[in-house]
PDB file of C-alpha atoms in Angstrom:
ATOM      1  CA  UNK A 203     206.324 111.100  19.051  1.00 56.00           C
ATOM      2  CA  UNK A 204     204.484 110.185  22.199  1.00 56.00           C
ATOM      3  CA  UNK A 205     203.983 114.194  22.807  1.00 54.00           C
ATOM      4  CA  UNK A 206     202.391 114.473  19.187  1.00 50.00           C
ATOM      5  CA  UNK A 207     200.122 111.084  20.046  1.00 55.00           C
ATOM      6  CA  UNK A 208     199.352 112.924  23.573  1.00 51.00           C
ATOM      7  CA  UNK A 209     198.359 116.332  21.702  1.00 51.00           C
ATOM      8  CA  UNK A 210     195.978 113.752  19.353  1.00 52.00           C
ATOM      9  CA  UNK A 211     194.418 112.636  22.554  1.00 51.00           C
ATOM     10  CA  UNK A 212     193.720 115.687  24.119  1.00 51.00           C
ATOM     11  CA  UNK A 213     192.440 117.114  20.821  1.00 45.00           C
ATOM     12  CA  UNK A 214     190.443 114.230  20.098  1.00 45.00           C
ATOM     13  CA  UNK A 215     189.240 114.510  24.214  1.00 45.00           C
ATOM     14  CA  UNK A 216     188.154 118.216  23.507  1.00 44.00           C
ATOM     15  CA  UNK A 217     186.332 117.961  20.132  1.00 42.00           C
ATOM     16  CA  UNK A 218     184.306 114.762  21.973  1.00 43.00           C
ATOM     17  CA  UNK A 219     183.307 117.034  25.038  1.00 40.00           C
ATOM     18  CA  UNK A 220     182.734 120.182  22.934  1.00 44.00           C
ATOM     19  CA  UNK A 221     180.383 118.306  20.428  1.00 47.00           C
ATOM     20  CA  UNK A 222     178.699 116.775  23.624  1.00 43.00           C
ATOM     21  CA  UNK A 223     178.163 119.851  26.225  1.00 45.00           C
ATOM     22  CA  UNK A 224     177.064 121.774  22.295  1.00 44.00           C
ATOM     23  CA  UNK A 225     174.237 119.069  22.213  1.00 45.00           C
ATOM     24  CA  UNK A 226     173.340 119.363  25.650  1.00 45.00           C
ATOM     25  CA  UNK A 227     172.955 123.591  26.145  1.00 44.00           C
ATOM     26  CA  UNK A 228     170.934 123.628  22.660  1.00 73.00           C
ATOM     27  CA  UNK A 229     168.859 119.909  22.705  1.00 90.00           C
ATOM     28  CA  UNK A 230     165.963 120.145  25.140  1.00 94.00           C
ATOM     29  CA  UNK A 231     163.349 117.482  25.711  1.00 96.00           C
ATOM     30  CA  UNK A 232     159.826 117.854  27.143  1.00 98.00           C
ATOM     31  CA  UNK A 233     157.189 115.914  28.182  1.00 98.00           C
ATOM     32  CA  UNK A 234     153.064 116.534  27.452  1.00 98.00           C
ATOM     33  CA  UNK A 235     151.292 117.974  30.660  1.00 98.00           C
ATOM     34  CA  UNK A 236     148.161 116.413  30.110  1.00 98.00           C
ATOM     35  CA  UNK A 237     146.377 118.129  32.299  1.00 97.00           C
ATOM     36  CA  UNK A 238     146.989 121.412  30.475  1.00 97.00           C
ATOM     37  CA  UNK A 239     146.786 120.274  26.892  1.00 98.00           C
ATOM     38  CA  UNK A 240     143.487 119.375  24.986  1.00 98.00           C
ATOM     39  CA  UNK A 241     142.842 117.883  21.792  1.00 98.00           C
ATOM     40  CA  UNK A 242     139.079 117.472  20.326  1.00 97.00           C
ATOM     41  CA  UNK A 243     138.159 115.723  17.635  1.00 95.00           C
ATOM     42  CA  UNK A 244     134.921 116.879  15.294  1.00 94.00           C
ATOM     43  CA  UNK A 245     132.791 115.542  13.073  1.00 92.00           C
ATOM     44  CA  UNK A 246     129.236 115.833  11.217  1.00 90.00           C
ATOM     45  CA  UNK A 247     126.265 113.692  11.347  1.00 84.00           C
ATOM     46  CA  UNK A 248     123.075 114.028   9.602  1.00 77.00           C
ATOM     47  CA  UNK A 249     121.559 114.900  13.176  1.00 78.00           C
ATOM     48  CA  UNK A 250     123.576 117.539  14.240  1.00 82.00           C
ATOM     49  CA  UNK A 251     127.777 118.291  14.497  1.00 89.00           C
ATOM     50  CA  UNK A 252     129.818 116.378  17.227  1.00 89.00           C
ATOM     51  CA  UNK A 253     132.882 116.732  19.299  1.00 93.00           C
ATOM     52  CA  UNK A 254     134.605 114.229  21.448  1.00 94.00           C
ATOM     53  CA  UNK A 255     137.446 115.384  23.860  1.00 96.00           C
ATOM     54  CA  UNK A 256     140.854 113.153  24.737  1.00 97.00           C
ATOM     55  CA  UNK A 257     140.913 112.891  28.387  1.00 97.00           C
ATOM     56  CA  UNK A 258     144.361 110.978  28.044  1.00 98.00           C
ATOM     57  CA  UNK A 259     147.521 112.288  25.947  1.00 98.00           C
ATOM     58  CA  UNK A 260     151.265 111.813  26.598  1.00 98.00           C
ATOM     59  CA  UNK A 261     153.943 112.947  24.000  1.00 98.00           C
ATOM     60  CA  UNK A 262     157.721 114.134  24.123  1.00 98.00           C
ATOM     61  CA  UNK A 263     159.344 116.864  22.164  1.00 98.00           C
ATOM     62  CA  UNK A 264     163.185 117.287  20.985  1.00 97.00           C
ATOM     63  CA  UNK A 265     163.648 121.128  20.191  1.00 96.00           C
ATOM     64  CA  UNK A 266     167.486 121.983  18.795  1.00 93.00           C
ATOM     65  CA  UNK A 267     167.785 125.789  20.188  1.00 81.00           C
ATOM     66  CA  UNK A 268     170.526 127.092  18.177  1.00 78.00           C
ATOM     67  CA  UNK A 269     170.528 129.804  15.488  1.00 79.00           C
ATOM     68  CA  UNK A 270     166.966 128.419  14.297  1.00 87.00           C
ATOM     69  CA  UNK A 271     164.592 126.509  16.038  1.00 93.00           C
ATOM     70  CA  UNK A 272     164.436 122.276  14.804  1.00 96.00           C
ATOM     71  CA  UNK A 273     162.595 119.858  16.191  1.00 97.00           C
ATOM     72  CA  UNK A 274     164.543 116.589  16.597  1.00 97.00           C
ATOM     73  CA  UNK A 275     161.805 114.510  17.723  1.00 98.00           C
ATOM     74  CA  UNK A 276     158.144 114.620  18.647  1.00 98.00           C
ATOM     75  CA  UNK A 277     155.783 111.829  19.367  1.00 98.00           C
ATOM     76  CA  UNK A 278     152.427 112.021  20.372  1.00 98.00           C
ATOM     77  CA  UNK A 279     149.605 109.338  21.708  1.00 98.00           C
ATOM     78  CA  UNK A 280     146.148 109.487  22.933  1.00 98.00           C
ATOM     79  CA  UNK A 281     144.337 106.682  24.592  1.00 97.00           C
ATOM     80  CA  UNK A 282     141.327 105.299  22.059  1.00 95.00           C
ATOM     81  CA  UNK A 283     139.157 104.725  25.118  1.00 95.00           C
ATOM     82  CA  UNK A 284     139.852 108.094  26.728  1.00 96.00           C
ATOM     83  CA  UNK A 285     138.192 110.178  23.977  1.00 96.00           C
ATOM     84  CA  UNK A 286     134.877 111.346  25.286  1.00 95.00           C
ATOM     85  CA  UNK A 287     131.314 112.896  24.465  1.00 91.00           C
ATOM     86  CA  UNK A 288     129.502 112.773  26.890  1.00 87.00           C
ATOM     87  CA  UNK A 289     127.152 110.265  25.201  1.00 86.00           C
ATOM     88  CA  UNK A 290     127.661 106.817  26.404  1.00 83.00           C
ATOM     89  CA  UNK A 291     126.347 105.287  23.045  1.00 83.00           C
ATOM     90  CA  UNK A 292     128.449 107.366  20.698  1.00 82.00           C
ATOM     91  CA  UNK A 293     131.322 106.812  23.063  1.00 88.00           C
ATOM     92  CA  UNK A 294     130.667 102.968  22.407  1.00 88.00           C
ATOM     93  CA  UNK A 295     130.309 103.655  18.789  1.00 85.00           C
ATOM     94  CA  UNK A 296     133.741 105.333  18.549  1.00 88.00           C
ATOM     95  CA  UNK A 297     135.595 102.805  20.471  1.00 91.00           C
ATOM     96  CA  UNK A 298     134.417  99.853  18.331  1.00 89.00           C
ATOM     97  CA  UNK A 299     135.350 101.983  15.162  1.00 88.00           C
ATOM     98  CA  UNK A 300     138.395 102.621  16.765  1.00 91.00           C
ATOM     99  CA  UNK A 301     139.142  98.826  17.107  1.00 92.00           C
ATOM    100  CA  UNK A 302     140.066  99.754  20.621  1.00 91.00           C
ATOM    101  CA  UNK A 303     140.272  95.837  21.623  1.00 93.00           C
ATOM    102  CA  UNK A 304     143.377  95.614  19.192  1.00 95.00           C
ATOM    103  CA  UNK A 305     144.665  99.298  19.101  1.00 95.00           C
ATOM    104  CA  UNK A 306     144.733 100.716  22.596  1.00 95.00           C
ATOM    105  CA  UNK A 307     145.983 104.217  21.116  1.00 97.00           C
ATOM    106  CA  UNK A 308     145.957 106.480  18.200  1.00 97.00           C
ATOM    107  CA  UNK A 309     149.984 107.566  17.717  1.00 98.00           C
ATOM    108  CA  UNK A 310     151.997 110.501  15.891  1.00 98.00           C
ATOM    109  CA  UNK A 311     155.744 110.283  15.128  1.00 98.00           C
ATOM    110  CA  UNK A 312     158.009 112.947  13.441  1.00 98.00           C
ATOM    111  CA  UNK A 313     159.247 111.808  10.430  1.00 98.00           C
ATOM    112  CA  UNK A 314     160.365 114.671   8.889  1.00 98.00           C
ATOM    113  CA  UNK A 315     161.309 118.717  10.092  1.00 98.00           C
ATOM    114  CA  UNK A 316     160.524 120.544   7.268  1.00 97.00           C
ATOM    115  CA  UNK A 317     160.820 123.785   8.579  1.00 96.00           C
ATOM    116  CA  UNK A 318     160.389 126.697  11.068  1.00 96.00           C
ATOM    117  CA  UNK A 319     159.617 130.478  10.201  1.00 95.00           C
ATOM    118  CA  UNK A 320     160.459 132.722  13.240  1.00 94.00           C
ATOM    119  CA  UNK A 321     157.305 135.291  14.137  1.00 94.00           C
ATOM    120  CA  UNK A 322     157.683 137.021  17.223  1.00 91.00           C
ATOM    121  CA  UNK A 323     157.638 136.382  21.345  1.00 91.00           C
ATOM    122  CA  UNK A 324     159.014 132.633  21.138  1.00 92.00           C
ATOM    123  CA  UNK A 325     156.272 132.319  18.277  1.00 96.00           C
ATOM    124  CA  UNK A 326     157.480 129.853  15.151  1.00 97.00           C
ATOM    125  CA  UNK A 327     154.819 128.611  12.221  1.00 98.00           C
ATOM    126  CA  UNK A 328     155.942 124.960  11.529  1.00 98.00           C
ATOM    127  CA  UNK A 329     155.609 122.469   8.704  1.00 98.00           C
ATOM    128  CA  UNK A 330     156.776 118.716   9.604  1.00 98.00           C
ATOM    129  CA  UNK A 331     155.698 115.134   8.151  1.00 98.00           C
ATOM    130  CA  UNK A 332     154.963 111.957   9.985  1.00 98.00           C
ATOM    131  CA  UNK A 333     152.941 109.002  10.348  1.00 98.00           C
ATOM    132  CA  UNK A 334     149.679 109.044  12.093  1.00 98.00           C
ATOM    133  CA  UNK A 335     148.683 105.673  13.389  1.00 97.00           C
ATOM    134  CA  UNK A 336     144.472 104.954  13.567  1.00 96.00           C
ATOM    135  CA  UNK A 337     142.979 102.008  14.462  1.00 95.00           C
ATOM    136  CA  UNK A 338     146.155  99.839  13.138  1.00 95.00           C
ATOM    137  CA  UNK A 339     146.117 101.648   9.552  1.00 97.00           C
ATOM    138  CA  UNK A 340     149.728 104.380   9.412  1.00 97.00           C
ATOM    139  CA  UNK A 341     149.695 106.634   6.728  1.00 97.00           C
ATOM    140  CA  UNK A 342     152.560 109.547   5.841  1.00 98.00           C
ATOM    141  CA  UNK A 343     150.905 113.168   7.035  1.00 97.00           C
ATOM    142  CA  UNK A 344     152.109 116.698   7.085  1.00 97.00           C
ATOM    143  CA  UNK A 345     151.265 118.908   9.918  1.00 98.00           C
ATOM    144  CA  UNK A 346     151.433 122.609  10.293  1.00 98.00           C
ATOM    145  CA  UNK A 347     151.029 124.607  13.521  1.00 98.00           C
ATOM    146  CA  UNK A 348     152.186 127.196  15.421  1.00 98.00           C
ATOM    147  CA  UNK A 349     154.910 126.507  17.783  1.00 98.00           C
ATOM    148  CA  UNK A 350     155.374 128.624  21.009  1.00 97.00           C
ATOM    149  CA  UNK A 351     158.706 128.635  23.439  1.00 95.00           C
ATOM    150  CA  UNK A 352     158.654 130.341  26.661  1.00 91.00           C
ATOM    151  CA  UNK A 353     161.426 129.126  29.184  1.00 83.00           C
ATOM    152  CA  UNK A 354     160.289 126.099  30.612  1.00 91.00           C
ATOM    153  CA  UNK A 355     157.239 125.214  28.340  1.00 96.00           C
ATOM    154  CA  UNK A 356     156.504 124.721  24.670  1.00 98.00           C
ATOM    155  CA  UNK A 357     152.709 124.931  22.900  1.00 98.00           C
ATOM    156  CA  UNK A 358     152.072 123.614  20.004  1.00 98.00           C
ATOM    157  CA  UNK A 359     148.439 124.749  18.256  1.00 98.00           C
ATOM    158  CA  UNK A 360     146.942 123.629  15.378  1.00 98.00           C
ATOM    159  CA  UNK A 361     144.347 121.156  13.356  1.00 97.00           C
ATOM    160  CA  UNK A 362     144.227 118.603  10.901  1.00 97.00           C
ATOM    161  CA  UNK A 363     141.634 116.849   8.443  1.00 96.00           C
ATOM    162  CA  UNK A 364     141.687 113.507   6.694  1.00 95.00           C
ATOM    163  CA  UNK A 365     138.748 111.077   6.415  1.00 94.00           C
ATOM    164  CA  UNK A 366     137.968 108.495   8.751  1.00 93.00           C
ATOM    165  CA  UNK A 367     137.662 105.515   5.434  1.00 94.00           C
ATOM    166  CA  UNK A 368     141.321 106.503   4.992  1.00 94.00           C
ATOM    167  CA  UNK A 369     142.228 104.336   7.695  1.00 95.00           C
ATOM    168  CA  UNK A 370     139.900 102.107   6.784  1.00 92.00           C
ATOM    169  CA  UNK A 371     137.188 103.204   9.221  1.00 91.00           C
ATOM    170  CA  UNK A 372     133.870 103.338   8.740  1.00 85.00           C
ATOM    171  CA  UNK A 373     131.755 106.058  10.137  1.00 83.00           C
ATOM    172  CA  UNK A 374     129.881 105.271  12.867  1.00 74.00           C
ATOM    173  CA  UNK A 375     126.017 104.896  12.832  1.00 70.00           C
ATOM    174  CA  UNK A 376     123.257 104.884  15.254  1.00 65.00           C
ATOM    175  CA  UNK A 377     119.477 103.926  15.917  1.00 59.00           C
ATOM    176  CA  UNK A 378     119.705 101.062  13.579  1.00 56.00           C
ATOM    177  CA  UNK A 379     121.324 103.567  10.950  1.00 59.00           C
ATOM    178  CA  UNK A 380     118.786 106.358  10.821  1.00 61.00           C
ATOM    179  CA  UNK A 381     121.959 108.723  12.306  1.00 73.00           C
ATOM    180  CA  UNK A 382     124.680 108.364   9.653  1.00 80.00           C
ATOM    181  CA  UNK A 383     128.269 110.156  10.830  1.00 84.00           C
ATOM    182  CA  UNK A 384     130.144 112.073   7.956  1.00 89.00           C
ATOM    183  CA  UNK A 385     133.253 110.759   6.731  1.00 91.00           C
ATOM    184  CA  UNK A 386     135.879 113.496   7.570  1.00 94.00           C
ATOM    185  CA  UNK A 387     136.725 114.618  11.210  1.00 94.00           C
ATOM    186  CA  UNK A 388     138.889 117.524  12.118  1.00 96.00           C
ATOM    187  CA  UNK A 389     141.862 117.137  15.472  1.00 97.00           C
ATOM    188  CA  UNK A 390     141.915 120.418  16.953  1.00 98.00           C
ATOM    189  CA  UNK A 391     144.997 120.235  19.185  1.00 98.00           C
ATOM    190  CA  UNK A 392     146.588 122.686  21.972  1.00 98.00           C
ATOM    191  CA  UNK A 393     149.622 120.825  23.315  1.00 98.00           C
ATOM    192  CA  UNK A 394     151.252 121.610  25.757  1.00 98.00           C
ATOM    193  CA  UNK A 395     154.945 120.459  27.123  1.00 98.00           C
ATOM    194  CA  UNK A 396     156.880 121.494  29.780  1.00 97.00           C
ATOM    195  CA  UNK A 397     160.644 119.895  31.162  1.00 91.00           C
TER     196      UNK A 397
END
């Protein structure tokens, strides 16, 4: 009986470690590289078209490397007060649309892997959900870009546009509202992670 309880053990013992060291060769986490990754944000206004660039990102990524590729978990953030124009008014403007007193950061969180279609070279086209946090207002988005692996570093490329009144926003205006801002931006993103 005991040898029969001590085969159970050493079972159970082997399943555990095989289930564990399985996670561990195919889960791999990386972190943003700022420095390397940029992410603009564009809009209209009845003057003329504007861009402001994030100076400030961090983020981490969860990829599951087995037979297909699955990302486990990916958050991103980008500090309100680091997006940039190069205008010190609009800058101002933004930041007080922003709510940046209250909301020191404008978030992304996986909520759902929908899926990933292989290409070629490390290259995947992916569809996920998640919530995108703006100025204290979350709302449920999908996201598709295109994912690139290559040993030690991930890229993730795409864009996304929703209106800035659907996070209860109002567009920013200027010279005593003579310079009205149109109400959908675009976030052009390059990402880039590395472990």
């Amino acid at each position: 009986m005991s040898t029969l309880k001590n085969i159970n053990k050493s079972l159970l013992s082997f399943l555990f470690l095989l289930v564990f060291f399985t996670q561990g060769i195919y889960s791999q986490e990386f972190n943003l590289n700022n420095q390397a990754s940029k992410l603009t944000v564009s809009g209209t206004s009845s003057l003329h078209d504007w861009d402001v660039n994030a100076e400030q990102q961090k983020g981490q990524l969860v990829l599951e490397l087995s037979k297909q590729l699955k990302i486990q978990k990916l958050t991103l953030a980008v500090t309100s007060e680091s997006l940039k124009s190069g205008k010190g008014s609009m800058d101002k403007n933004t930041y007080k649309a922003l709510k940046y007193d209250e909301f020191k950061e404008i978030t992304f969180k996986l909520i759902e892997f929908k899926e990933a279609t292989a290409l070629d070279n490390g290259n995947y086209k992916v569809k996920i959900n998640g919530n995108l946090s703006v100025a204290g207002v979350t709302k449920k988005i999908s996201l598709d870009f295109n994912l690139n692996v290559a040993s030690n570093k991930v890229t993730l490329i795409g864009e996304k546009s929703f209106n800035m009144t659907d996070y209860g926003i109002k567009p920013p205006k200027a010279l005593l509202g003579t310079i009205t801002t149109g109400d959908e931006i675009t976030i052009k993103f390059t990402t880039v992670l590395t472990n």
